[in-house]
Coordinates of C-alpha atoms in Angstrom, one line a residue:
X1 CA 92.8 140.7 85.9
X2 CA 92.9 137.0 86.7
X3 CA 89.8 134.9 85.9
X4 CA 90.4 132.7 88.8
X5 CA 88.1 132.8 91.8
X6 CA 88.9 135.4 94.4
X7 CA 89.7 132.9 97.1
X8 CA 92.4 131.4 94.7
X9 CA 93.9 134.5 93.3
X10 CA 94.4 136.0 96.8
X11 CA 95.9 132.9 98.4
X12 CA 99.7 132.7 98.9
X13 CA 101.4 130.8 96.2
X14 CA 104.8 130.4 97.9
X15 CA 105.8 128.5 101.0
X16 CA 108.8 128.8 103.3
X17 CA 111.9 127.0 102.2
X18 CA 112.3 123.6 103.8
X19 CA 115.8 122.1 103.7
X20 CA 116.6 118.4 103.3
X21 CA 117.5 118.3 107.0
X22 CA 114.0 119.0 108.1
X23 CA 112.8 116.0 106.0
X24 CA 115.7 113.8 107.4
X25 CA 114.7 114.7 111.0
X26 CA 111.2 113.6 110.4
X27 CA 112.3 110.5 108.7
X28 CA 114.5 109.6 111.7
X29 CA 111.6 110.2 114.1
X30 CA 109.3 108.0 112.0
X31 CA 111.9 105.3 112.0
X32 CA 112.1 105.5 115.8
X33 CA 108.4 105.3 116.1
X34 CA 108.3 102.2 113.8
X35 CA 111.0 100.6 116.0
X36 CA 109.0 101.3 119.2
X37 CA 105.9 99.9 117.6
X38 CA 107.6 96.7 116.6
X39 CA 108.7 96.2 120.2
X40 CA 105.1 96.6 121.4
X41 CA 103.6 94.0 119.1
X42 CA 101.9 91.0 120.7
X43 CA 99.0 88.7 120.0
X44 CA 96.7 90.3 122.5
X45 CA 93.6 92.4 121.9
X46 CA 92.9 95.6 123.9
X47 CA 89.3 96.2 122.8
X48 CA 86.8 93.3 122.8
X49 CA 84.9 92.4 120.7
X50 CA 86.1 95.1 118.2
X51 CA 89.6 94.0 117.5
X52 CA 89.0 90.2 117.4
X53 CA 86.1 90.6 115.1
X54 CA 88.0 92.9 112.7
X55 CA 90.5 90.1 112.4
X56 CA 88.0 87.2 112.1
X57 CA 85.8 88.9 109.5
X58 CA 88.9 89.9 107.5
X59 CA 89.7 86.2 107.3
X60 CA 86.1 85.6 106.3
X61 CA 86.5 88.1 103.4
X62 CA 89.5 86.1 102.2
X63 CA 87.9 82.7 102.7
X64 CA 84.4 83.5 101.3
X65 CA 84.8 86.7 99.3
X66 CA 82.1 88.5 101.3
X67 CA 81.9 90.5 104.5
X68 CA 80.2 87.9 106.7
X69 CA 80.0 87.2 110.4
X70 CA 81.8 83.8 110.1
X71 CA 81.8 83.2 113.9
X72 CA 78.0 83.3 114.1
X73 CA 75.7 80.3 113.0
X74 CA 74.4 80.9 109.5
X75 CA 77.3 83.3 108.8
X76 CA 75.1 86.3 107.9
X77 CA 76.2 89.4 106.0
X78 CA 77.8 91.7 108.5
X79 CA 76.8 95.4 108.3
X80 CA 77.5 96.7 111.8
X81 CA 81.1 97.8 111.4
X82 CA 82.3 99.1 108.0
X83 CA 84.5 96.8 106.1
X84 CA 87.5 99.1 105.5
X85 CA 89.8 97.9 108.3
X86 CA 89.1 94.2 107.6
X87 CA 89.9 94.8 103.9
X88 CA 93.2 96.6 105.0
X89 CA 94.2 93.5 107.0
X90 CA 93.6 90.9 104.2
X91 CA 97.1 91.2 102.6
X92 CA 98.7 90.1 105.8
X93 CA 96.2 87.4 106.5
X94 CA 96.7 85.9 103.0
X95 CA 100.1 84.6 104.3
X96 CA 99.4 84.4 108.0
X97 CA 95.8 83.4 108.6
X98 CA 94.2 84.5 111.9
X99 CA 97.6 86.0 112.9
X100 CA 97.1 88.9 115.3
X101 CA 100.7 90.1 115.0
X102 CA 100.6 90.1 111.2
X103 CA 97.4 92.2 111.4
X104 CA 99.0 94.6 113.8
X105 CA 101.9 95.1 111.5
X106 CA 99.5 96.4 108.9
X107 CA 98.0 98.9 111.4
X108 CA 101.6 99.9 112.5
X109 CA 102.4 100.6 108.8
X110 CA 99.5 103.0 108.6
X111 CA 100.8 104.7 111.8
X112 CA 104.2 105.3 110.1
X113 CA 102.4 106.7 107.0
X114 CA 100.2 108.9 109.3
X115 CA 103.4 110.5 110.7
X116 CA 104.6 111.0 107.1
X117 CA 101.2 112.7 106.3
X118 CA 101.6 114.8 109.5
X119 CA 105.0 116.0 108.3
X120 CA 103.9 116.7 104.8
X121 CA 100.8 118.7 105.9
X122 CA 102.6 120.6 108.6
X123 CA 105.4 121.6 106.1
X124 CA 102.7 122.6 103.6
X125 CA 101.1 125.0 106.1
X126 CA 103.9 126.0 108.4
X127 CA 107.2 125.4 106.7
X128 CA 110.7 124.8 108.1
X129 CA 110.7 123.0 111.5
X130 CA 106.9 122.6 111.7
X131 CA 107.1 119.1 110.2
X132 CA 109.6 117.6 112.6
X133 CA 107.9 119.3 115.5
X134 CA 104.4 118.0 114.6
X135 CA 105.9 114.5 114.0
X136 CA 107.6 114.5 117.4
X137 CA 104.6 115.6 119.3
X138 CA 102.3 113.1 117.5
X139 CA 104.7 110.2 117.3
X140 CA 106.0 110.2 120.9
X141 CA 102.5 110.0 122.4
X142 CA 101.7 106.7 124.1
X143 CA 98.2 107.0 122.8
X144 CA 99.5 107.0 119.2
X145 CA 101.8 104.1 120.0
X146 CA 99.0 102.0 121.5
X147 CA 96.5 102.7 118.7
X148 CA 99.1 101.9 116.1
X149 CA 99.8 98.5 117.7
X150 CA 96.2 97.3 118.2
X151 CA 93.7 96.2 115.6
X152 CA 91.7 99.4 115.6
X153 CA 90.5 101.8 112.9
X154 CA 91.5 105.2 114.5
X155 CA 95.0 105.4 113.0
X156 CA 94.0 104.3 109.4
X157 CA 91.1 106.8 109.6
X158 CA 93.4 109.7 110.7
X159 CA 95.8 108.8 107.9
X160 CA 93.0 109.0 105.3
X161 CA 91.9 112.4 106.7
X162 CA 95.3 114.0 106.6
X163 CA 96.2 112.5 103.2
X164 CA 93.0 113.9 101.8
X165 CA 93.8 117.4 103.3
X166 CA 97.3 117.3 101.9
X167 CA 96.2 116.5 98.4
X168 CA 93.5 119.1 98.4
X169 CA 96.0 121.6 99.8
X170 CA 98.3 120.9 96.9
X171 CA 95.4 121.3 94.5
X172 CA 94.5 124.6 96.1
X173 CA 98.0 126.0 95.3
X174 CA 97.5 125.7 91.6
X175 CA 93.9 124.9 90.8
X176 CA 94.3 125.9 87.2
X177 CA 96.7 123.0 86.5
X178 CA 94.8 119.7 86.2
X179 CA 96.4 116.7 87.9
X180 CA 94.5 113.4 87.1
X181 CA 96.6 111.3 89.5
X182 CA 95.9 113.6 92.4
X183 CA 92.2 113.8 91.5
X184 CA 92.1 110.0 91.5
X185 CA 93.8 109.8 94.9
X186 CA 91.3 112.3 96.4
X187 CA 88.4 110.3 94.9
X188 CA 89.6 107.0 96.2
X189 CA 90.3 108.4 99.7
X190 CA 86.8 109.9 99.9
X191 CA 85.4 106.5 99.1
X192 CA 87.7 104.9 101.6
X193 CA 86.9 107.2 104.5
X194 CA 83.4 105.9 105.4
X195 CA 84.6 102.4 104.8
X196 CA 87.2 102.8 107.6
X197 CA 84.9 104.6 110.0
X198 CA 81.3 105.6 109.6
X199 CA 82.1 109.0 111.1
X200 CA 84.0 109.6 107.8
X201 CA 80.7 110.9 106.5
X202 CA 81.5 114.2 108.3
X203 CA 84.5 114.9 106.1
X204 CA 82.5 113.9 103.0
X205 CA 79.8 116.4 103.9
X206 CA 82.5 119.0 104.6
X207 CA 84.1 118.5 101.2
X208 CA 80.7 118.8 99.6
X209 CA 80.0 122.1 101.3
X210 CA 83.6 123.3 100.7
X211 CA 83.2 122.5 97.0
X212 CA 80.2 124.8 96.6
X213 CA 82.0 128.1 97.1
X214 CA 84.4 128.0 94.2
X215 CA 84.2 127.0 90.6
X216 CA 87.4 125.0 90.5
X217 CA 86.2 122.8 93.4
X218 CA 83.1 121.6 91.6
X219 CA 84.7 118.3 90.5
X220 CA 85.2 117.4 94.2
X221 CA 81.5 118.0 94.8
X222 CA 80.9 115.0 92.5
X223 CA 83.4 112.8 94.3
X224 CA 81.7 113.7 97.6
X225 CA 78.3 112.8 96.2
X226 CA 79.6 109.4 94.9
X227 CA 81.2 108.7 98.3
X228 CA 77.9 109.5 100.0
X229 CA 76.1 107.2 97.6
X230 CA 78.5 104.4 98.5
X231 CA 77.5 104.8 102.2
X232 CA 73.8 104.7 101.3
X233 CA 74.3 101.6 99.1
X234 CA 76.2 99.8 101.9
X235 CA 73.5 100.6 104.4
X236 CA 70.7 99.4 102.1
X237 CA 72.7 96.2 101.3
X238 CA 73.1 95.4 104.9
X239 CA 69.4 96.1 105.7
X240 CA 68.3 93.9 102.8
X241 CA 70.5 91.1 104.2
X242 CA 68.9 91.5 107.6
X243 CA 71.8 93.3 109.2
X244 CA 71.9 96.4 111.3
X245 CA 74.1 99.5 111.1
X246 CA 75.0 102.6 113.2
X247 CA 72.6 105.0 111.5
X248 CA 69.6 102.7 112.1
X249 CA 70.7 102.3 115.7
X250 CA 70.8 106.0 116.2
X251 CA 67.3 106.6 114.7
X252 CA 65.9 103.7 116.7
X253 CA 67.4 105.3 119.9
X254 CA 65.8 108.6 119.0
X255 CA 62.4 107.0 118.6
X256 CA 62.6 105.0 121.8
X257 CA 64.0 107.7 124.2
X258 CA 62.7 110.9 122.6
X259 CA 64.5 114.1 121.6
X260 CA 64.8 115.4 125.2
X261 CA 66.7 112.3 126.4
X262 CA 68.9 112.3 123.4
X263 CA 69.9 116.0 123.8
X264 CA 70.7 115.3 127.5
X265 CA 73.0 112.4 126.3
X266 CA 74.6 114.7 123.7
X267 CA 75.4 117.3 126.5
X268 CA 76.9 114.6 128.7
X269 CA 78.9 113.2 125.8
X270 CA 80.4 116.6 125.0
X271 CA 81.3 117.0 128.7
X272 CA 83.0 113.6 128.6
X273 CA 85.1 114.6 125.6
X274 CA 86.0 118.0 127.1
X275 CA 87.3 116.2 130.2
X276 CA 89.2 113.6 128.0
X277 CA 91.0 116.2 125.9
X278 CA 93.8 117.1 128.4
X279 CA 94.6 113.4 128.7
X280 CA 95.0 113.1 125.0
X281 CA 97.1 116.2 124.6
X282 CA 99.2 115.6 127.8
X283 CA 99.2 111.8 128.4
X284 CA 100.5 110.7 131.7
X285 CA 100.1 114.1 133.3
X286 CA 96.4 114.2 134.2
X287 CA 95.0 112.6 137.4
X288 CA 92.6 110.4 135.4
X289 CA 93.8 106.9 134.6
X290 CA 94.5 106.6 130.9
X291 CA 92.8 103.8 129.0
X292 CA 96.2 102.2 128.1
X293 CA 97.2 101.9 131.8
X294 CA 96.3 98.2 131.9
X295 CA 99.0 97.6 129.3
X296 CA 101.8 98.4 131.8
X297 CA 102.3 97.2 135.3
X298 CA 104.6 100.2 136.0
X299 CA 102.3 103.1 135.2
X300 CA 103.8 106.5 135.5
X301 CA 102.2 108.4 138.5
X302 CA 100.0 111.3 137.5
X303 CA 101.2 114.7 138.5
X304 CA 98.8 115.9 141.1
X305 CA 97.7 119.5 141.2
X306 CA 98.0 120.1 137.4
X307 CA 94.5 119.2 136.3
X308 CA 93.3 122.8 136.1
X309 CA 96.4 124.1 134.5
X310 CA 96.3 121.3 131.9
X311 CA 92.7 122.1 131.1
X312 CA 93.7 125.7 130.5
X313 CA 96.7 124.6 128.4
X314 CA 94.4 122.3 126.4
X315 CA 92.1 125.2 125.6
X316 CA 95.0 127.4 124.7
X317 CA 96.4 124.8 122.4
X318 CA 93.0 124.4 120.7
X319 CA 92.8 128.1 120.2
X320 CA 96.3 128.3 118.8
X321 CA 95.5 125.4 116.5
X322 CA 92.3 127.2 115.3
X323 CA 94.4 130.3 114.6
X324 CA 96.6 128.2 112.4
X325 CA 93.6 126.8 110.7
X326 CA 92.3 130.3 110.0
X327 CA 95.7 131.5 108.8
X328 CA 95.7 128.6 106.3
X329 CA 92.1 129.1 105.2
X330 CA 93.1 129.6 101.6
X331 CA 94.6 126.1 101.5
X332 CA 92.7 123.6 103.6
X333 CA 91.8 125.7 106.7
X334 CA 88.4 126.5 105.4
X335 CA 87.7 122.8 104.9
X336 CA 88.9 121.9 108.4
X337 CA 86.6 124.6 109.8
X338 CA 83.7 122.8 108.2
X339 CA 85.0 119.3 109.2
X340 CA 85.5 119.9 112.9
X341 CA 81.9 120.8 114.0
X342 CA 80.6 118.0 111.8
X343 CA 83.0 115.4 113.3
X344 CA 82.2 116.6 116.9
X345 CA 78.5 116.5 116.1
X346 CA 78.8 112.8 115.0
X347 CA 80.7 112.1 118.3
X348 CA 77.9 113.9 120.2
X349 CA 75.1 111.6 118.9
X350 CA 77.2 108.4 119.0
X351 CA 75.8 106.1 121.7
X352 CA 79.3 105.0 122.7
X353 CA 81.9 107.1 124.4
X354 CA 85.6 106.6 124.5
X355 CA 88.6 109.0 124.3
X356 CA 90.0 107.1 121.3
X357 CA 87.1 108.3 119.2
X358 CA 88.3 111.9 119.8
X359 CA 91.9 111.1 119.2
X360 CA 91.9 111.4 115.3
X361 CA 91.6 115.2 115.8
X362 CA 94.9 115.3 117.8
X363 CA 97.3 114.8 114.9
X364 CA 95.2 117.3 113.0
X365 CA 95.6 119.8 115.8
X366 CA 99.4 119.3 116.0
X367 CA 99.6 119.9 112.3
X368 CA 98.2 123.4 112.6
X369 CA 99.7 124.4 115.9
X370 CA 103.0 125.6 114.3
X371 CA 101.1 127.8 111.9
X372 CA 99.0 129.1 114.8
X373 CA 102.1 129.9 116.8
X374 CA 103.6 131.8 113.9
X375 CA 100.3 133.7 113.5
X376 CA 100.0 134.6 117.2
X377 CA 103.7 135.6 117.5
X378 CA 103.1 138.3 114.9
X379 CA 101.2 140.2 117.5
X380 CA 104.3 140.5 119.7
X381 CA 107.4 142.6 119.3
X382 CA 110.6 141.0 118.0
X383 CA 112.2 141.1 121.5
X384 CA 109.2 139.3 123.0
X385 CA 109.2 136.8 120.3
X386 CA 112.9 136.0 121.0
X387 CA 112.0 135.4 124.6
X388 CA 108.8 133.3 124.0
X389 CA 110.0 131.0 121.3
X390 CA 112.7 129.2 123.3
X391 CA 110.2 128.7 126.1
X392 CA 107.7 127.1 123.8
X393 CA 110.4 124.9 122.3
X394 CA 111.4 123.9 125.8
X395 CA 107.8 123.0 126.7
X396 CA 107.5 120.9 123.5
X397 CA 110.7 119.0 124.3
X398 CA 109.5 118.5 127.9
X399 CA 106.2 117.1 126.7
X400 CA 107.9 114.8 124.2
X401 CA 110.2 113.5 127.0
X402 CA 107.3 112.8 129.3
X403 CA 105.5 110.9 126.5
X404 CA 108.6 108.9 125.7
X405 CA 108.8 107.8 129.4
X406 CA 105.3 106.4 129.0
X407 CA 106.3 104.7 125.8
X408 CA 109.3 103.1 127.5
X409 CA 107.1 101.7 130.3
X410 CA 104.6 100.2 127.7
X411 CA 107.4 98.6 125.7
X412 CA 109.2 97.2 128.8
X413 CA 106.1 95.5 130.1
X414 CA 105.3 94.1 126.7
X415 CA 108.8 92.7 126.2
X416 CA 108.6 90.9 129.5
X417 CA 105.3 89.3 128.5
X418 CA 106.4 88.3 125.0
X419 CA 109.7 86.8 126.2
X420 CA 108.1 84.2 128.5
X421 CA 104.4 84.5 129.1
X422 CA 104.2 81.7 131.7
X423 CA 107.0 83.2 133.7
X424 CA 105.4 86.7 133.3
X425 CA 102.1 85.5 134.8
X426 CA 103.9 83.6 137.6
X427 CA 106.1 86.6 138.7
X428 CA 103.6 89.4 138.2
X429 CA 99.9 90.0 138.3
X430 CA 99.0 91.2 134.8
X431 CA 95.7 92.4 133.6
X432 CA 93.3 90.4 131.5
X433 CA 94.8 92.0 128.4
X434 CA 97.8 89.7 128.7
X435 CA 95.7 86.5 128.8
X436 CA 96.7 83.9 126.2
X437 CA 93.5 83.9 124.2
X438 CA 95.2 82.3 121.3
X439 CA 96.3 79.3 123.3
X440 CA 92.8 79.0 124.8
X441 CA 91.3 79.0 121.3
X442 CA 93.8 76.5 120.0
X443 CA 93.1 74.1 122.9
X444 CA 89.4 74.4 122.3
X445 CA 89.8 73.6 118.6
X446 CA 91.8 70.5 119.5
X447 CA 89.5 69.3 122.2
X448 CA 86.0 70.0 120.7
X449 CA 84.2 68.8 117.7
X450 CA 83.7 71.2 114.7
X451 CA 80.0 71.6 115.4
X452 CA 80.6 72.8 119.0
X453 CA 79.3 76.2 120.0
X454 CA 81.3 78.4 122.4
X455 CA 79.9 80.7 125.1
X456 CA 82.8 83.1 125.7
X457 CA 83.3 86.7 126.8
X458 CA 86.4 87.3 124.6
X459 CA 85.7 87.1 120.8
X460 CA 89.3 86.1 120.1
X461 CA 88.7 82.7 121.7
X462 CA 86.1 81.8 119.2
X463 CA 88.3 83.1 116.4
X464 CA 91.3 81.1 117.2
X465 CA 89.2 78.0 118.0
X466 CA 87.4 78.4 114.6
X467 CA 84.1 77.7 116.3
X468 CA 80.8 79.5 116.2
X469 CA 80.4 81.6 119.3
X470 CA 78.0 83.7 121.4
X471 CA 79.5 86.5 123.5
X472 CA 78.3 86.3 127.0
X473 CA 79.4 87.8 130.4
X474 CA 79.5 85.4 133.3

């Protein structure tokens, strides 16, 4: 009789054989994604003031050694957004100060690594062609392309989540064999998660709960506790410095509006994300205008009449993914089942709504869909399986093709803008996204004294001008 916990001794210890060609296919897809991302690089910022301030405060960390709001008079300690992404950008800014493209290269690198993590985790749970399939569905998405080529934290956060799940999945295979390197990687990633996005606390709590049910997981309970302590220390440090943070904002809102109003907002928020899910899973097919539509002047027309079918398909995909999670509960599925409601709960109480906040769950879903399909197919006869599998493969190819069309439109518009911005503005009527904020800031730096104060709507202007600023809307 084994002395290992029941959940370990009963779990499968073997996985499907994966040939070198499966890895090669994923490597080619990741290379194509990196090339597409390189062609979409520019010095513009999609989300203001988030992206410019990530860049400005990263430069401040290099110049002053502290996380400070260097574009505000007095340069106070900055505690609103966590410092993980600015810290990630600092290697590029050491050589290219205030360079938006250099910062985007760092984010694009995390996008390529995210696809590598998608492949590794899908192969771990599904085997064979699940890796290339998950990489193709994730990497061809225009949402993935946009978020990987903007200074935003969603892609680095998703990378940290999937990397942590992969390492814990490997540990779950042979928990009796200690691996100090893997343990260190898990510990560092847990510390890094809330530094990238505050919502990372959801995975820390999930790991803590997951660690309580088995003796071999107890060391990871300690790592989760230390990661939680780092969040508390950062919040207290910011408060002592006079700064604010997300948690304080949430509690202040609860006191001001009352529990009833907050619960109403929670319900409305969950409705918003339910409506946004089809657009993330099937970009370019829903009737709603995607958030990245202003990045292209030749947006693909939405396919009318498919909204209800896409909503049904989204629910079906989620259910299939959950089947895959349940089938892999002896590896990391049980942890994912704890993480999902905690993450969604954080989104529900978040005062701000945007579909990109939900997106980090999409790569995770595609990772488990192949395992879910395998599990569901076991309920059908072999003849039915031989009929259904080609149809599912054809649907996956069709979705990838549609997503690539959106990618092509994004890249083509960006290439026209980068080649000659003046001619681009003269010939076409681009959105504010393509405004030359860097040129505006450079002109202001040359034409104004160092003590000048800027009143500007776009934070990038103050950053490139190297002047203190106040964000206003005219």
